[in-house]
Coordinates of C-alpha atoms in Angstrom, one line a residue:
M1 CA 27.2 -106.8 14.5
K2 CA 24.0 -105.2 16.1
R3 CA 23.9 -102.8 13.3
K4 CA 24.2 -105.5 10.9
L5 CA 21.6 -107.4 12.3
A6 CA 19.1 -104.4 12.6
R7 CA 19.8 -103.6 8.7
V8 CA 19.0 -107.3 7.9
G9 CA 16.0 -107.1 10.1
A10 CA 14.8 -103.9 8.3
F11 CA 15.4 -105.3 5.0
L12 CA 13.4 -108.6 5.7
R13 CA 10.6 -106.2 7.2
R14 CA 10.4 -104.2 3.9
L15 CA 10.1 -107.8 2.0
A16 CA 7.4 -108.9 4.3
D17 CA 5.5 -105.5 3.7
L18 CA 5.5 -106.5 -0.1
F19 CA 3.9 -109.6 0.4
P20 CA 0.1 -109.7 0.7
W21 CA -0.5 -112.7 2.8
T22 CA 0.2 -113.2 6.6
P23 CA 1.1 -116.6 8.1
L24 CA -2.5 -117.1 9.3
G25 CA -3.7 -116.2 5.7
L26 CA -1.3 -118.7 4.2
L27 CA -2.2 -121.3 6.9
V28 CA -6.0 -120.8 5.8
G29 CA -5.3 -120.7 2.1
G30 CA -3.3 -124.0 2.3
L31 CA -5.6 -126.0 4.3
S32 CA -8.8 -125.0 2.2
T33 CA -6.7 -126.1 -0.9
L34 CA -5.7 -129.4 0.7
A35 CA -9.2 -130.0 1.9
L36 CA -10.8 -129.3 -1.7
W37 CA -8.1 -131.3 -3.4
H38 CA -7.9 -134.2 -1.1
Y39 CA -11.3 -134.5 0.6
A40 CA -13.7 -132.6 -1.4
Y41 CA -12.9 -133.9 -4.9
G42 CA -10.9 -137.1 -3.7
K43 CA -13.7 -138.4 -1.3
L44 CA -16.5 -136.3 -2.7
D45 CA -17.1 -134.9 0.9
L46 CA -19.9 -132.1 0.1
V47 CA -19.4 -130.5 3.6
V48 CA -15.8 -130.3 3.3
L49 CA -16.5 -128.8 -0.2
V50 CA -18.5 -125.8 1.1
L51 CA -16.2 -125.1 4.0
G52 CA -13.2 -125.2 1.6
Y53 CA -14.7 -122.9 -0.7
G54 CA -16.1 -120.6 1.9
A55 CA -12.6 -120.4 3.4
A56 CA -10.7 -119.9 -0.1
A57 CA -13.3 -117.1 -0.8
L58 CA -12.7 -115.4 2.4
V59 CA -9.0 -115.4 1.8
A60 CA -9.5 -114.0 -1.7
L61 CA -11.9 -111.5 -0.8
A62 CA -9.7 -110.2 1.8
T63 CA -6.8 -110.2 -0.6
A64 CA -8.8 -108.1 -2.9
F65 CA -10.2 -105.5 -0.8
T66 CA -6.4 -105.2 0.8
L67 CA -5.0 -104.5 -2.6
S68 CA -7.8 -102.0 -3.4
A69 CA -7.2 -100.1 -0.3
T70 CA -3.4 -100.3 -0.6
F71 CA -3.9 -98.6 -4.1
G72 CA -6.1 -96.2 -2.7
V73 CA -3.7 -95.3 0.3
K74 CA -0.6 -94.8 -2.2
W75 CA -2.7 -92.5 -4.6
V76 CA -3.5 -90.2 -1.5
L77 CA 0.3 -90.4 -0.5
R78 CA 1.5 -89.6 -3.9
R79 CA -1.1 -86.5 -4.1
R80 CA 0.0 -85.2 -0.6
R81 CA 3.6 -85.6 -1.7
R82 CA 2.9 -83.7 -4.9
R83 CA 1.0 -80.9 -2.9
T84 CA 4.1 -80.6 -0.5
I85 CA 6.4 -80.5 -3.5
T86 CA 4.4 -77.4 -5.3
S87 CA 4.1 -75.5 -1.7
E88 CA 8.1 -75.5 -1.5
A89 CA 8.0 -72.0 -2.6
V90 CA 6.2 -70.9 0.3
T91 CA 8.1 -72.9 2.6
S92 CA 9.0 -69.8 5.0
E93 CA 5.6 -68.6 5.0
A94 CA 4.0 -72.1 5.9
V95 CA 6.6 -72.4 8.8
A96 CA 5.9 -68.9 10.0
S97 CA 2.2 -69.8 10.2
G98 CA 2.8 -73.1 12.0
A99 CA 2.0 -75.7 9.4
R100 CA 5.4 -77.3 9.2
E101 CA 6.4 -76.9 12.8
L102 CA 4.7 -79.2 15.8
A103 CA 5.5 -78.0 19.3
F104 CA 3.9 -80.1 22.2
E105 CA 4.8 -81.6 25.6
T106 CA 5.9 -85.0 26.8
A107 CA 3.7 -87.8 28.1
R108 CA 0.4 -85.9 26.0
F109 CA -1.2 -86.9 22.8
V110 CA -1.1 -84.1 20.1
P111 CA -2.9 -84.0 17.0
T112 CA -0.7 -83.4 14.1
H113 CA -1.4 -82.3 10.4
F114 CA -1.3 -85.8 9.0
L115 CA -4.6 -87.0 7.8
M116 CA -5.9 -90.3 6.1
P117 CA -9.2 -91.3 4.6
S118 CA -10.9 -94.1 6.8
F119 CA -11.6 -96.2 4.0
R120 CA -14.9 -97.3 5.6
F121 CA -16.2 -98.0 2.1
V122 CA -13.9 -100.8 1.8
P123 CA -15.2 -103.9 3.5
L124 CA -13.0 -105.8 5.9
V125 CA -10.3 -103.4 5.8
R126 CA -8.8 -101.5 8.7
L127 CA -5.9 -98.9 8.6
R128 CA -3.3 -98.1 10.8
W129 CA 0.2 -96.5 11.0
S130 CA 3.2 -95.8 13.2
W131 CA 6.6 -93.8 13.1
E132 CA 9.7 -95.4 11.9
S133 CA 11.7 -92.2 12.5
P134 CA 11.8 -90.3 15.0
T135 CA 11.6 -93.5 17.4
D136 CA 9.9 -93.6 20.7
F137 CA 6.7 -92.0 19.7
D138 CA 3.3 -93.5 20.5
V139 CA 0.8 -93.1 17.4
T140 CA -2.9 -93.1 17.6
S141 CA -5.7 -91.8 15.3
E142 CA -9.1 -90.2 16.1
P143 CA -12.1 -90.1 13.6
E144 CA -12.8 -86.5 11.8
L145 CA -15.2 -86.1 9.2
G146 CA -14.6 -89.4 7.4
R147 CA -10.9 -89.0 8.0
A148 CA -8.3 -90.2 10.8
R149 CA -6.3 -87.7 12.1
E150 CA -2.9 -88.5 13.7
R151 CA -2.0 -88.1 17.4
V152 CA 1.2 -88.7 18.7
R153 CA 2.9 -88.9 22.0
T154 CA 6.5 -89.2 23.6
R155 CA 8.0 -89.5 26.8
A156 CA 11.6 -87.8 26.0
R157 CA 12.1 -84.1 25.0
G158 CA 14.1 -83.0 22.3
E159 CA 14.0 -81.7 18.7
H160 CA 13.6 -83.6 15.4
R161 CA 13.4 -83.1 11.6
G162 CA 11.5 -85.1 9.5
V163 CA 9.2 -88.1 10.0
S164 CA 9.0 -91.4 8.4
R165 CA 5.5 -93.4 8.9
R166 CA 4.8 -97.0 8.0
V167 CA 1.0 -97.4 7.0
V168 CA -0.2 -100.7 7.5
I169 CA -3.4 -102.0 5.6
E170 CA -4.9 -105.3 6.6
D171 CA -8.0 -107.1 6.8
V172 CA -10.2 -107.4 10.2
F173 CA -9.4 -111.4 10.2
G174 CA -5.7 -110.8 9.9
L175 CA -5.3 -112.9 6.7
T176 CA -3.8 -110.3 4.6
R177 CA -1.5 -107.3 5.2
L178 CA 0.4 -104.7 3.0
A179 CA 2.4 -101.9 4.2
V180 CA 3.7 -98.6 2.6
R181 CA 5.8 -95.6 3.8
A182 CA 5.4 -92.1 3.8
R183 CA 8.4 -89.6 4.4
D184 CA 7.8 -86.1 5.6
P185 CA 11.1 -84.4 5.6
E186 CA 10.0 -81.1 6.1
V187 CA 8.0 -81.3 9.3
R188 CA 10.1 -79.8 12.4
L189 CA 9.2 -81.4 16.2
E190 CA 9.9 -79.6 19.2
V191 CA 9.1 -81.5 22.4
S192 CA 9.3 -79.8 25.6
P193 CA 9.0 -81.5 29.2
H194 CA 5.5 -81.5 30.3
A195 CA 4.8 -79.3 33.4
G196 CA 2.3 -81.4 35.0
K197 CA 0.7 -80.2 38.2
L198 CA 3.9 -78.4 39.4
G199 CA 2.7 -75.3 41.1
R200 CA 4.4 -71.8 41.6
L201 CA 7.8 -72.3 42.7
P202 CA 9.1 -70.3 45.7
R203 CA 11.3 -67.4 44.8
L204 CA 14.8 -67.3 46.1
L205 CA 15.6 -64.2 47.7
A206 CA 18.8 -62.1 48.7
F207 CA 19.2 -58.8 50.4
S208 CA 21.2 -55.8 49.6
G209 CA 21.0 -52.0 50.7
G210 CA 17.6 -50.4 50.9
S211 CA 14.8 -49.2 53.1
D212 CA 12.4 -52.5 53.4
W213 CA 13.8 -53.8 56.7
P214 CA 15.8 -52.4 59.5
H215 CA 19.4 -53.9 60.1
P216 CA 22.1 -52.7 62.3
M217 CA 24.9 -53.8 59.8
G218 CA 22.8 -52.5 56.9
V219 CA 23.8 -49.8 54.4
D220 CA 23.1 -45.8 55.4
E221 CA 20.4 -45.6 53.1
G222 CA 16.8 -44.8 53.5
D223 CA 14.8 -42.4 55.6
R224 CA 16.5 -40.5 58.4
M225 CA 14.8 -42.0 61.1
E226 CA 17.5 -42.8 63.9
L227 CA 18.7 -40.3 66.3
R228 CA 22.1 -39.5 68.1
R229 CA 23.8 -36.7 69.9
Y230 CA 25.1 -33.8 68.1
A231 CA 28.7 -33.9 67.4
P232 CA 30.8 -30.8 66.1
G233 CA 30.7 -30.8 62.1
D234 CA 27.1 -32.2 61.9
P235 CA 25.1 -30.1 59.6
A236 CA 22.6 -27.9 61.2
R237 CA 19.9 -29.2 59.0
F238 CA 19.8 -32.5 60.5
I239 CA 19.2 -31.3 63.9
H240 CA 15.7 -32.4 65.7
W241 CA 14.6 -29.1 67.0
K242 CA 11.4 -30.4 68.6
I243 CA 13.3 -32.7 70.9
F244 CA 16.0 -29.7 71.6
G245 CA 12.9 -27.7 72.5
R246 CA 11.5 -30.3 74.7
T247 CA 14.9 -31.6 76.4
R248 CA 17.2 -28.8 75.8
K249 CA 19.7 -31.5 74.1
L250 CA 21.0 -31.5 70.7
V251 CA 20.1 -34.7 68.6
V252 CA 20.6 -35.1 64.9
R253 CA 18.7 -37.3 62.5
M254 CA 20.7 -40.3 60.9
P255 CA 19.7 -42.4 58.1
E256 CA 18.5 -45.8 59.1
R257 CA 20.6 -49.1 58.3
A258 CA 18.4 -51.0 56.4
L259 CA 18.3 -53.7 53.7
E260 CA 15.8 -54.4 50.7
R261 CA 15.1 -57.7 48.9
A262 CA 17.1 -58.3 45.8
E263 CA 16.5 -61.3 43.3
R264 CA 19.7 -62.8 41.7
T265 CA 19.4 -66.4 40.7
V266 CA 21.7 -68.9 38.9
A267 CA 19.9 -72.1 38.0
Y268 CA 21.4 -75.2 36.5
L269 CA 19.7 -78.1 35.1
V270 CA 21.7 -81.4 35.6
T271 CA 20.3 -83.9 32.7
G272 CA 20.5 -87.8 32.9
A273 CA 18.0 -90.8 32.7
H274 CA 14.6 -90.2 33.8
D275 CA 15.0 -86.3 34.2
E276 CA 11.8 -85.2 32.8
A277 CA 10.3 -84.0 36.1
S278 CA 13.6 -81.6 36.8
A279 CA 13.4 -80.5 33.3
A280 CA 9.7 -79.6 33.6
A281 CA 10.4 -78.0 37.0
A282 CA 13.0 -75.8 35.2
R283 CA 10.7 -74.9 32.3
V284 CA 7.9 -74.0 34.9
A285 CA 10.2 -71.5 36.7
I286 CA 11.6 -70.0 33.7
D287 CA 8.2 -69.5 32.1
G288 CA 6.7 -68.4 35.1
G289 CA 9.1 -65.9 36.1
A290 CA 10.0 -67.7 39.5
L291 CA 13.7 -66.9 38.8
G292 CA 13.0 -63.0 39.1
D293 CA 14.2 -60.4 36.8
D294 CA 18.2 -61.0 37.2
W295 CA 18.8 -64.4 36.4
S296 CA 21.0 -66.8 34.6
F297 CA 20.4 -70.4 33.4
C298 CA 22.7 -73.3 32.4
T299 CA 22.3 -76.9 31.4
D300 CA 24.5 -79.8 30.5
G301 CA 25.8 -79.1 26.9
A302 CA 24.8 -75.5 26.6
G303 CA 26.2 -72.3 27.6
S304 CA 24.6 -69.8 30.1
T305 CA 21.8 -67.5 28.8
G306 CA 19.4 -64.8 30.5
R307 CA 16.7 -64.9 27.9
V308 CA 13.5 -67.0 28.1
L309 CA 13.5 -68.5 24.6
E310 CA 17.1 -69.4 24.7
A311 CA 16.7 -71.0 28.0
R312 CA 13.7 -73.0 26.7
A313 CA 15.3 -74.2 23.8
A314 CA 18.2 -75.3 26.0
I315 CA 16.1 -77.2 28.1
V316 CA 14.5 -79.0 24.8
R317 CA 18.0 -79.7 23.3
S318 CA 19.4 -81.1 26.9

């Protein structure tokens, strides 16, 4: 039922996008026509005559300017589509240069490759657009040399393929409005969790046999620093002759029992609602090498891996 209602709503919205007048425009146009017909001509009211013609002229000018800007937008989008089709032969080269890929972080506005003319030469007209798919993207624009460059932001990480935009052309009074759609099926989006102000995470430490710290239960490795009395069968080269010359007692050198630090880390990211902070912490740990040299990472819906690129992709897809 919800899907049917959503389809009906989308269909009605598309029909409304093809109709140039808004409810306010219809109201102003209808009231101006009624005033001209009933009061201006019926009762010869010159004040109403001037006001009626002024309101009707405003609606007519807004309609003309909106239609002309809409034709210009369609021409620009058609030209861009032809350019995209022409460049399909070099798609791999474009992807390699990053022209068809967009990688950014959550909660931050990032400029894209989408540019539109500002149409400042058309009076009373303004231009705005939004994304129909993928959803949950905030879209704004910034001026750039007479054009408007798109900037997007989202609060959820993930991977997306293809973008559908709804470009709205309207007048500044809200009397007329038209919308056209632009699809870019080749663009690829990769949204990573925003690291924010997370500092360096403390490294997780373990201990193994070595020579960093003395320990009575450690492994017999490291320098021969400990001493004990000589026992039959001990190699003569380990006898400490200086102590024998001073005390007339045979002692031998033994390897010191010691431990050394070993970094072995297993990290797991548990996903769920509002988990962007934990995903950002996992990304910082992987990118910054906080997990050490010997590590393994896993998350919900992905297998374990010990490679940075695979772990980063698993975080994005989670």
